[in-house]
Amino acid sequence: QLQLQESGPGLVKPSETLSLTCTVSGGSISSSSYYWGWIRQPPGKGLEWIGSIYYSGSTYYNPSLKSRVTISVDTSKNQFSLKLSSVTAADTAVYYCARHVNRIVGATFDAFDIWGQGTMVTVSS
Amino acid sequence: DIQMTQSPSSLSASVGDRVTITCQASQDISNYLNWYQQKPGKAPKLLIYDASNLETGVPSRFSGSGSGTDFTFTISSLQPEDIATYYCQQYDNLLPYTFGQGTKLEIK
């Protein structure tokens, strides 16, 4: 059974870089059938897609965050990572990683079908 | 960005009731719409994809319909375990993927 687990610091200072890792277990991140995505949710608010990556390293990002986001993949560790630079209090959120069913790689629809439990990141000095 | 507007924002219903949530897109998204359920403190769970297709393992009391700009999510007979916030999400070819603001469902 595929599982995803986010990890990383729960507190980041303003202007610094937020770094999170998602570890995939019970399956291979190198599957040709899926992308892997990051989604966040500020406290009490809705969901925002951040970006997605393929095992080959191909990425695409939310244009509103693109200038500050880098998503990378490490297939040897079955992990993918998120870096968000120049953070402010507005970046305080629960960050989720998820498997991304994606038409780009042959699926008939796009959806985030398996999610990690999420990790809370607070931006504060 | 394509804006997704859900209504109502919150809803109170009794066990056994039929519950309907609507989601309107700011432009035509064909049937490129998903529905998720999020229970308090938990990650979202995919319930319906492509507007009307039930994800494997999801109870048949959940259903979805619609195309273009107007979509509907229905629970045919509300169960206590259905208490959650429900989100629609579009995946039209224009980025970014966007979600509705959510509908919080409570038991009356």
PDB file of C-alpha atoms in Angstrom:
ATOM      1  CA  GLN A   1       0.000   0.000   0.000  1.00  0.00           C
ATOM      2  CA  LEU A   2       1.506   3.267  -1.129  1.00  0.00           C
ATOM      3  CA  GLN A   3       2.194   5.786   1.617  1.00  0.00           C
ATOM      4  CA  LEU A   4       3.646   9.279   1.597  1.00  0.00           C
ATOM      5  CA  GLN A   5       5.234  11.033   4.565  1.00  0.00           C
ATOM      6  CA  GLU A   6       6.280  14.665   4.788  1.00  0.00           C
ATOM      7  CA  SER A   7       9.224  15.731   6.933  1.00  0.00           C
ATOM      8  CA  GLY A   8      11.073  18.926   7.690  1.00  0.00           C
ATOM      9  CA  PRO A   9      11.295  21.850  10.111  1.00  0.00           C
ATOM     10  CA  GLY A  10       8.065  23.020  11.673  1.00  0.00           C
ATOM     11  CA  LEU A  11       9.349  26.562  12.168  1.00  0.00           C
ATOM     12  CA  VAL A  12      11.045  28.770   9.600  1.00  0.00           C
ATOM     13  CA  LYS A  13      12.158  32.374  10.008  1.00  0.00           C
ATOM     14  CA  PRO A  14      10.858  35.085   7.684  1.00  0.00           C
ATOM     15  CA  SER A  15      12.989  35.609   4.546  1.00  0.00           C
ATOM     16  CA  GLU A  16      14.527  32.143   4.902  1.00  0.00           C
ATOM     17  CA  THR A  17      13.913  29.039   2.796  1.00  0.00           C
ATOM     18  CA  LEU A  18      11.342  26.415   3.710  1.00  0.00           C
ATOM     19  CA  SER A  19      12.548  22.889   2.918  1.00  0.00           C
ATOM     20  CA  LEU A  20      10.399  19.769   3.064  1.00  0.00           C
ATOM     21  CA  THR A  21      10.854  16.194   1.910  1.00  0.00           C
ATOM     22  CA  CYS A  22       8.240  13.616   0.998  1.00  0.00           C
ATOM     23  CA  THR A  23       9.227   9.977   1.371  1.00  0.00           C
ATOM     24  CA  VAL A  24       7.286   7.455  -0.686  1.00  0.00           C
ATOM     25  CA  SER A  25       6.946   3.918   0.640  1.00  0.00           C
ATOM     26  CA  GLY A  26       5.141   0.845  -0.629  1.00  0.00           C
ATOM     27  CA  GLY A  27       5.817   1.783  -4.228  1.00  0.00           C
ATOM     28  CA  SER A  28       8.335   3.384  -6.533  1.00  0.00           C
ATOM     29  CA  ILE A  29       8.562   7.092  -7.199  1.00  0.00           C
ATOM     30  CA  SER A  30      10.021   6.086 -10.560  1.00  0.00           C
ATOM     31  CA  SER A  31       6.678   4.796 -11.779  1.00  0.00           C
ATOM     32  CA  SER A  32       6.062   6.058 -15.290  1.00  0.00           C
ATOM     33  CA  SER A  33       2.388   6.540 -14.520  1.00  0.00           C
ATOM     34  CA  TYR A  34       2.445   9.361 -12.016  1.00  0.00           C
ATOM     35  CA  TYR A  35       3.671  12.793 -11.150  1.00  0.00           C
ATOM     36  CA  TRP A  36       4.203  13.809  -7.513  1.00  0.00           C
ATOM     37  CA  GLY A  37       2.823  17.020  -6.100  1.00  0.00           C
ATOM     38  CA  TRP A  38       2.862  19.508  -3.255  1.00  0.00           C
ATOM     39  CA  ILE A  39      -0.278  21.219  -1.985  1.00  0.00           C
ATOM     40  CA  ARG A  40      -0.633  23.541   0.992  1.00  0.00           C
ATOM     41  CA  GLN A  41      -3.428  24.721   3.259  1.00  0.00           C
ATOM     42  CA  PRO A  42      -3.151  27.811   5.482  1.00  0.00           C
ATOM     43  CA  PRO A  43      -4.839  27.411   8.867  1.00  0.00           C
ATOM     44  CA  GLY A  44      -8.609  27.482   8.487  1.00  0.00           C
ATOM     45  CA  LYS A  45      -8.395  28.099   4.756  1.00  0.00           C
ATOM     46  CA  GLY A  46      -8.594  26.226   1.471  1.00  0.00           C
ATOM     47  CA  LEU A  47      -6.138  24.251  -0.624  1.00  0.00           C
ATOM     48  CA  GLU A  48      -3.473  25.647  -2.957  1.00  0.00           C
ATOM     49  CA  TRP A  49      -1.503  23.564  -5.459  1.00  0.00           C
ATOM     50  CA  ILE A  50       2.199  24.433  -5.356  1.00  0.00           C
ATOM     51  CA  GLY A  51       3.737  22.274  -8.060  1.00  0.00           C
ATOM     52  CA  SER A  52       4.380  18.777  -9.378  1.00  0.00           C
ATOM     53  CA  ILE A  53       7.343  16.708 -10.518  1.00  0.00           C
ATOM     54  CA  TYR A  54       7.958  13.564 -12.586  1.00  0.00           C
ATOM     55  CA  TYR A  55      10.627  11.047 -11.652  1.00  0.00           C
ATOM     56  CA  SER A  56      12.685  12.292 -14.600  1.00  0.00           C
ATOM     57  CA  GLY A  57      12.842  15.719 -12.978  1.00  0.00           C
ATOM     58  CA  SER A  58      10.287  17.414 -15.198  1.00  0.00           C
ATOM     59  CA  THR A  59       8.402  20.012 -13.166  1.00  0.00           C
ATOM     60  CA  TYR A  60       5.614  22.523 -13.403  1.00  0.00           C
ATOM     61  CA  TYR A  61       4.595  25.083 -10.831  1.00  0.00           C
ATOM     62  CA  ASN A  62       1.795  27.358  -9.772  1.00  0.00           C
ATOM     63  CA  PRO A  63       2.612  30.617 -11.562  1.00  0.00           C
ATOM     64  CA  SER A  64       1.872  32.592  -8.390  1.00  0.00           C
ATOM     65  CA  LEU A  65       4.697  30.790  -6.562  1.00  0.00           C
ATOM     66  CA  LYS A  66       6.986  29.885  -9.450  1.00  0.00           C
ATOM     67  CA  SER A  67       9.644  32.500  -8.694  1.00  0.00           C
ATOM     68  CA  ARG A  68      10.152  31.099  -5.193  1.00  0.00           C
ATOM     69  CA  VAL A  69       9.579  27.337  -5.623  1.00  0.00           C
ATOM     70  CA  THR A  70      11.907  24.500  -6.489  1.00  0.00           C
ATOM     71  CA  ILE A  71      10.742  20.878  -6.480  1.00  0.00           C
ATOM     72  CA  SER A  72      13.308  18.138  -6.936  1.00  0.00           C
ATOM     73  CA  VAL A  73      13.363  14.351  -6.897  1.00  0.00           C
ATOM     74  CA  ASP A  74      15.803  11.750  -5.561  1.00  0.00           C
ATOM     75  CA  THR A  75      14.857   8.405  -7.044  1.00  0.00           C
ATOM     76  CA  SER A  76      17.595   6.574  -5.116  1.00  0.00           C
ATOM     77  CA  LYS A  77      15.889   7.555  -1.868  1.00  0.00           C
ATOM     78  CA  ASN A  78      12.340   7.378  -3.237  1.00  0.00           C
ATOM     79  CA  GLN A  79      11.850  10.985  -2.188  1.00  0.00           C
ATOM     80  CA  PHE A  80      10.884  14.323  -3.629  1.00  0.00           C
ATOM     81  CA  SER A  81      11.437  17.702  -2.039  1.00  0.00           C
ATOM     82  CA  LEU A  82      10.072  21.211  -1.878  1.00  0.00           C
ATOM     83  CA  LYS A  83      12.011  24.414  -1.378  1.00  0.00           C
ATOM     84  CA  LEU A  84      10.183  27.717  -0.973  1.00  0.00           C
ATOM     85  CA  SER A  85      12.399  30.769  -0.658  1.00  0.00           C
ATOM     86  CA  SER A  86      11.890  34.174   0.927  1.00  0.00           C
ATOM     87  CA  VAL A  87       9.053  32.994   3.120  1.00  0.00           C
ATOM     88  CA  THR A  88       6.671  35.288   4.952  1.00  0.00           C
ATOM     89  CA  ALA A  89       3.880  34.701   7.446  1.00  0.00           C
ATOM     90  CA  ALA A  90       1.576  34.133   4.467  1.00  0.00           C
ATOM     91  CA  ASP A  91       3.444  30.871   3.796  1.00  0.00           C
ATOM     92  CA  THR A  92       2.366  29.443   7.155  1.00  0.00           C
ATOM     93  CA  ALA A  93       0.360  26.352   6.280  1.00  0.00           C
ATOM     94  CA  VAL A  94      -0.006  22.612   6.430  1.00  0.00           C
ATOM     95  CA  TYR A  95       2.026  21.257   3.530  1.00  0.00           C
ATOM     96  CA  TYR A  96       0.898  18.037   1.879  1.00  0.00           C
ATOM     97  CA  CYS A  97       2.642  15.839  -0.619  1.00  0.00           C
ATOM     98  CA  ALA A  98       0.517  13.693  -2.899  1.00  0.00           C
ATOM     99  CA  ARG A  99       0.612  11.294  -5.811  1.00  0.00           C
ATOM    100  CA  HIS A 100      -0.538  13.115  -8.922  1.00  0.00           C
ATOM    101  CA  VAL A 101      -2.446  11.127 -11.516  1.00  0.00           C
ATOM    102  CA  ASN A 102      -1.620  13.099 -14.624  1.00  0.00           C
ATOM    103  CA  ARG A 103      -2.768  13.257 -18.236  1.00  0.00           C
ATOM    104  CA  ILE A 104       0.744  14.268 -19.262  1.00  0.00           C
ATOM    105  CA  VAL A 105       1.835  10.659 -18.671  1.00  0.00           C
ATOM    106  CA  GLY A 106      -1.156   8.956 -20.135  1.00  0.00           C
ATOM    107  CA  ALA A 107      -3.883   9.069 -17.501  1.00  0.00           C
ATOM    108  CA  THR A 108      -7.363  10.074 -18.652  1.00  0.00           C
ATOM    109  CA  PHE A 109      -7.717  12.585 -15.845  1.00  0.00           C
ATOM    110  CA  ASP A 110      -5.696  14.637 -13.347  1.00  0.00           C
ATOM    111  CA  ALA A 111      -6.119  14.185  -9.609  1.00  0.00           C
ATOM    112  CA  PHE A 112      -4.249  13.929  -6.345  1.00  0.00           C
ATOM    113  CA  ASP A 113      -5.243  10.436  -5.333  1.00  0.00           C
ATOM    114  CA  ILE A 114      -2.962   9.502  -2.427  1.00  0.00           C
ATOM    115  CA  TRP A 115      -1.885  12.089   0.154  1.00  0.00           C
ATOM    116  CA  GLY A 116       0.568  12.289   2.996  1.00  0.00           C
ATOM    117  CA  GLN A 117      -0.738  13.235   6.420  1.00  0.00           C
ATOM    118  CA  GLY A 118       0.603  16.774   6.090  1.00  0.00           C
ATOM    119  CA  THR A 119       3.111  18.775   8.087  1.00  0.00           C
ATOM    120  CA  MET A 120       2.520  22.164   9.695  1.00  0.00           C
ATOM    121  CA  VAL A 121       5.066  24.837   8.899  1.00  0.00           C
ATOM    122  CA  THR A 122       4.973  28.129  10.760  1.00  0.00           C
ATOM    123  CA  VAL A 123       6.862  31.167   9.534  1.00  0.00           C
ATOM    124  CA  SER A 124       7.826  33.295  12.504  1.00  0.00           C
ATOM    125  CA  SER A 125      10.851  34.931  14.040  1.00  0.00           C
TER     126      SER A 125
ATOM    127  CA  ASP B   1      -6.608  31.629 -12.934  1.00  0.00           C
ATOM    128  CA  ILE B   2      -9.881  29.729 -13.110  1.00  0.00           C
ATOM    129  CA  GLN B   3     -11.944  30.582 -10.030  1.00  0.00           C
ATOM    130  CA  MET B   4     -14.026  27.847  -8.424  1.00  0.00           C
ATOM    131  CA  THR B   5     -17.002  28.972  -6.350  1.00  0.00           C
ATOM    132  CA  GLN B   6     -18.718  26.479  -4.074  1.00  0.00           C
ATOM    133  CA  SER B   7     -22.081  26.893  -2.419  1.00  0.00           C
ATOM    134  CA  PRO B   8     -23.085  26.796   0.243  1.00  0.00           C
ATOM    135  CA  SER B   9     -20.011  27.517   2.375  1.00  0.00           C
ATOM    136  CA  SER B  10     -21.550  25.521   5.194  1.00  0.00           C
ATOM    137  CA  LEU B  11     -24.440  23.156   5.484  1.00  0.00           C
ATOM    138  CA  SER B  12     -26.265  21.429   8.315  1.00  0.00           C
ATOM    139  CA  ALA B  13     -28.283  18.302   7.570  1.00  0.00           C
ATOM    140  CA  SER B  14     -29.752  15.291   9.324  1.00  0.00           C
ATOM    141  CA  VAL B  15     -28.672  11.682   9.025  1.00  0.00           C
ATOM    142  CA  GLY B  16     -30.429  10.177   6.027  1.00  0.00           C
ATOM    143  CA  ASP B  17     -30.877  13.493   4.228  1.00  0.00           C
ATOM    144  CA  ARG B  18     -29.939  14.044   0.613  1.00  0.00           C
ATOM    145  CA  VAL B  19     -27.177  16.662   0.487  1.00  0.00           C
ATOM    146  CA  THR B  20     -26.178  18.680  -2.553  1.00  0.00           C
ATOM    147  CA  ILE B  21     -23.181  20.982  -3.010  1.00  0.00           C
ATOM    148  CA  THR B  22     -22.576  23.027  -6.123  1.00  0.00           C
ATOM    149  CA  CYS B  23     -19.356  24.236  -7.704  1.00  0.00           C
ATOM    150  CA  GLN B  24     -19.202  26.850 -10.429  1.00  0.00           C
ATOM    151  CA  ALA B  25     -16.145  27.488 -12.587  1.00  0.00           C
ATOM    152  CA  SER B  26     -15.296  30.956 -13.899  1.00  0.00           C
ATOM    153  CA  GLN B  27     -14.920  29.486 -17.388  1.00  0.00           C
ATOM    154  CA  ASP B  28     -15.714  26.290 -19.258  1.00  0.00           C
ATOM    155  CA  ILE B  29     -13.672  23.385 -17.871  1.00  0.00           C
ATOM    156  CA  SER B  30     -15.492  20.575 -19.692  1.00  0.00           C
ATOM    157  CA  ASN B  31     -15.642  17.716 -17.155  1.00  0.00           C
ATOM    158  CA  TYR B  32     -12.209  18.406 -15.683  1.00  0.00           C
ATOM    159  CA  LEU B  33     -13.383  18.466 -12.094  1.00  0.00           C
ATOM    160  CA  ASN B  34     -12.662  16.456  -8.955  1.00  0.00           C
ATOM    161  CA  TRP B  35     -14.270  16.326  -5.531  1.00  0.00           C
ATOM    162  CA  TYR B  36     -12.384  15.726  -2.280  1.00  0.00           C
ATOM    163  CA  GLN B  37     -13.466  15.069   1.295  1.00  0.00           C
ATOM    164  CA  GLN B  38     -11.385  16.427   4.177  1.00  0.00           C
ATOM    165  CA  LYS B  39     -12.104  15.372   7.728  1.00  0.00           C
ATOM    166  CA  PRO B  40     -10.778  17.549  10.585  1.00  0.00           C
ATOM    167  CA  GLY B  41      -7.038  17.211  11.024  1.00  0.00           C
ATOM    168  CA  LYS B  42      -6.730  14.846   8.069  1.00  0.00           C
ATOM    169  CA  ALA B  43      -5.535  15.056   4.487  1.00  0.00           C
ATOM    170  CA  PRO B  44      -8.065  15.406   1.688  1.00  0.00           C
ATOM    171  CA  LYS B  45      -9.365  12.211   0.112  1.00  0.00           C
ATOM    172  CA  LEU B  46     -10.272  11.923  -3.551  1.00  0.00           C
ATOM    173  CA  LEU B  47     -13.924  10.912  -3.946  1.00  0.00           C
ATOM    174  CA  ILE B  48     -14.865  11.723  -7.540  1.00  0.00           C
ATOM    175  CA  TYR B  49     -12.809  12.458 -10.658  1.00  0.00           C
ATOM    176  CA  ASP B  50     -13.800  13.616 -14.117  1.00  0.00           C
ATOM    177  CA  ALA B  51     -16.912  15.196 -12.584  1.00  0.00           C
ATOM    178  CA  SER B  52     -18.827  11.945 -12.185  1.00  0.00           C
ATOM    179  CA  ASN B  53     -16.490   8.970 -11.748  1.00  0.00           C
ATOM    180  CA  LEU B  54     -16.368   7.389  -8.322  1.00  0.00           C
ATOM    181  CA  GLU B  55     -12.876   6.652  -7.018  1.00  0.00           C
ATOM    182  CA  THR B  56     -12.315   2.993  -6.127  1.00  0.00           C
ATOM    183  CA  GLY B  57     -13.586   2.137  -2.660  1.00  0.00           C
ATOM    184  CA  VAL B  58     -15.770   5.213  -2.255  1.00  0.00           C
ATOM    185  CA  PRO B  59     -19.351   4.437  -1.170  1.00  0.00           C
ATOM    186  CA  SER B  60     -21.991   4.684  -3.861  1.00  0.00           C
ATOM    187  CA  ARG B  61     -24.019   7.227  -1.880  1.00  0.00           C
ATOM    188  CA  PHE B  62     -21.547   9.804  -3.210  1.00  0.00           C
ATOM    189  CA  SER B  63     -22.053  11.049  -6.755  1.00  0.00           C
ATOM    190  CA  GLY B  64     -21.150  13.934  -9.003  1.00  0.00           C
ATOM    191  CA  SER B  65     -22.495  15.478 -12.169  1.00  0.00           C
ATOM    192  CA  GLY B  66     -22.136  18.446 -14.457  1.00  0.00           C
ATOM    193  CA  SER B  67     -19.965  19.826 -17.212  1.00  0.00           C
ATOM    194  CA  GLY B  68     -18.888  23.171 -18.559  1.00  0.00           C
ATOM    195  CA  THR B  69     -19.130  25.613 -15.674  1.00  0.00           C
ATOM    196  CA  ASP B  70     -21.708  24.071 -13.335  1.00  0.00           C
ATOM    197  CA  PHE B  71     -21.169  20.979 -11.223  1.00  0.00           C
ATOM    198  CA  THR B  72     -23.017  19.172  -8.458  1.00  0.00           C
ATOM    199  CA  PHE B  73     -21.870  16.834  -5.700  1.00  0.00           C
ATOM    200  CA  THR B  74     -24.505  14.742  -3.944  1.00  0.00           C
ATOM    201  CA  ILE B  75     -24.657  12.493  -0.911  1.00  0.00           C
ATOM    202  CA  SER B  76     -27.829  10.464  -1.353  1.00  0.00           C
ATOM    203  CA  SER B  77     -28.265   9.541   2.309  1.00  0.00           C
ATOM    204  CA  LEU B  78     -26.076  11.392   4.783  1.00  0.00           C
ATOM    205  CA  GLN B  79     -24.176   9.235   7.265  1.00  0.00           C
ATOM    206  CA  PRO B  80     -22.498  10.435  10.490  1.00  0.00           C
ATOM    207  CA  GLU B  81     -19.068   9.622   9.066  1.00  0.00           C
ATOM    208  CA  ASP B  82     -19.663  12.031   6.175  1.00  0.00           C
ATOM    209  CA  ILE B  83     -19.059  15.033   8.417  1.00  0.00           C
ATOM    210  CA  ALA B  84     -16.230  16.843   6.687  1.00  0.00           C
ATOM    211  CA  THR B  85     -15.347  19.731   4.434  1.00  0.00           C
ATOM    212  CA  TYR B  86     -15.764  19.065   0.729  1.00  0.00           C
ATOM    213  CA  TYR B  87     -13.696  20.697  -2.007  1.00  0.00           C
ATOM    214  CA  CYS B  88     -14.020  20.806  -5.759  1.00  0.00           C
ATOM    215  CA  GLN B  89     -10.863  21.106  -7.870  1.00  0.00           C
ATOM    216  CA  GLN B  90     -10.451  21.883 -11.562  1.00  0.00           C
ATOM    217  CA  TYR B  91      -7.717  20.624 -13.843  1.00  0.00           C
ATOM    218  CA  ASP B  92      -8.335  22.451 -17.065  1.00  0.00           C
ATOM    219  CA  ASN B  93      -5.363  22.809 -19.393  1.00  0.00           C
ATOM    220  CA  LEU B  94      -4.705  26.305 -18.111  1.00  0.00           C
ATOM    221  CA  LEU B  95      -2.586  26.307 -14.972  1.00  0.00           C
ATOM    222  CA  PRO B  96      -2.796  26.471 -12.060  1.00  0.00           C
ATOM    223  CA  TYR B  97      -4.987  23.718 -10.681  1.00  0.00           C
ATOM    224  CA  THR B  98      -7.422  25.479  -8.361  1.00  0.00           C
ATOM    225  CA  PHE B  99      -9.760  24.414  -5.594  1.00  0.00           C
ATOM    226  CA  GLY B 100     -13.068  25.757  -4.398  1.00  0.00           C
ATOM    227  CA  GLN B 101     -13.168  27.417  -1.006  1.00  0.00           C
ATOM    228  CA  GLY B 102     -14.797  24.375   0.575  1.00  0.00           C
ATOM    229  CA  THR B 103     -18.196  23.428   1.983  1.00  0.00           C
ATOM    230  CA  LYS B 104     -18.310  22.457   5.635  1.00  0.00           C
ATOM    231  CA  LEU B 105     -20.931  19.801   6.278  1.00  0.00           C
ATOM    232  CA  GLU B 106     -22.320  19.318   9.764  1.00  0.00           C
ATOM    233  CA  ILE B 107     -24.932  17.060  11.303  1.00  0.00           C
ATOM    234  CA  LYS B 108     -28.100  18.773  12.453  1.00  0.00           C
TER     235      LYS B 108
END
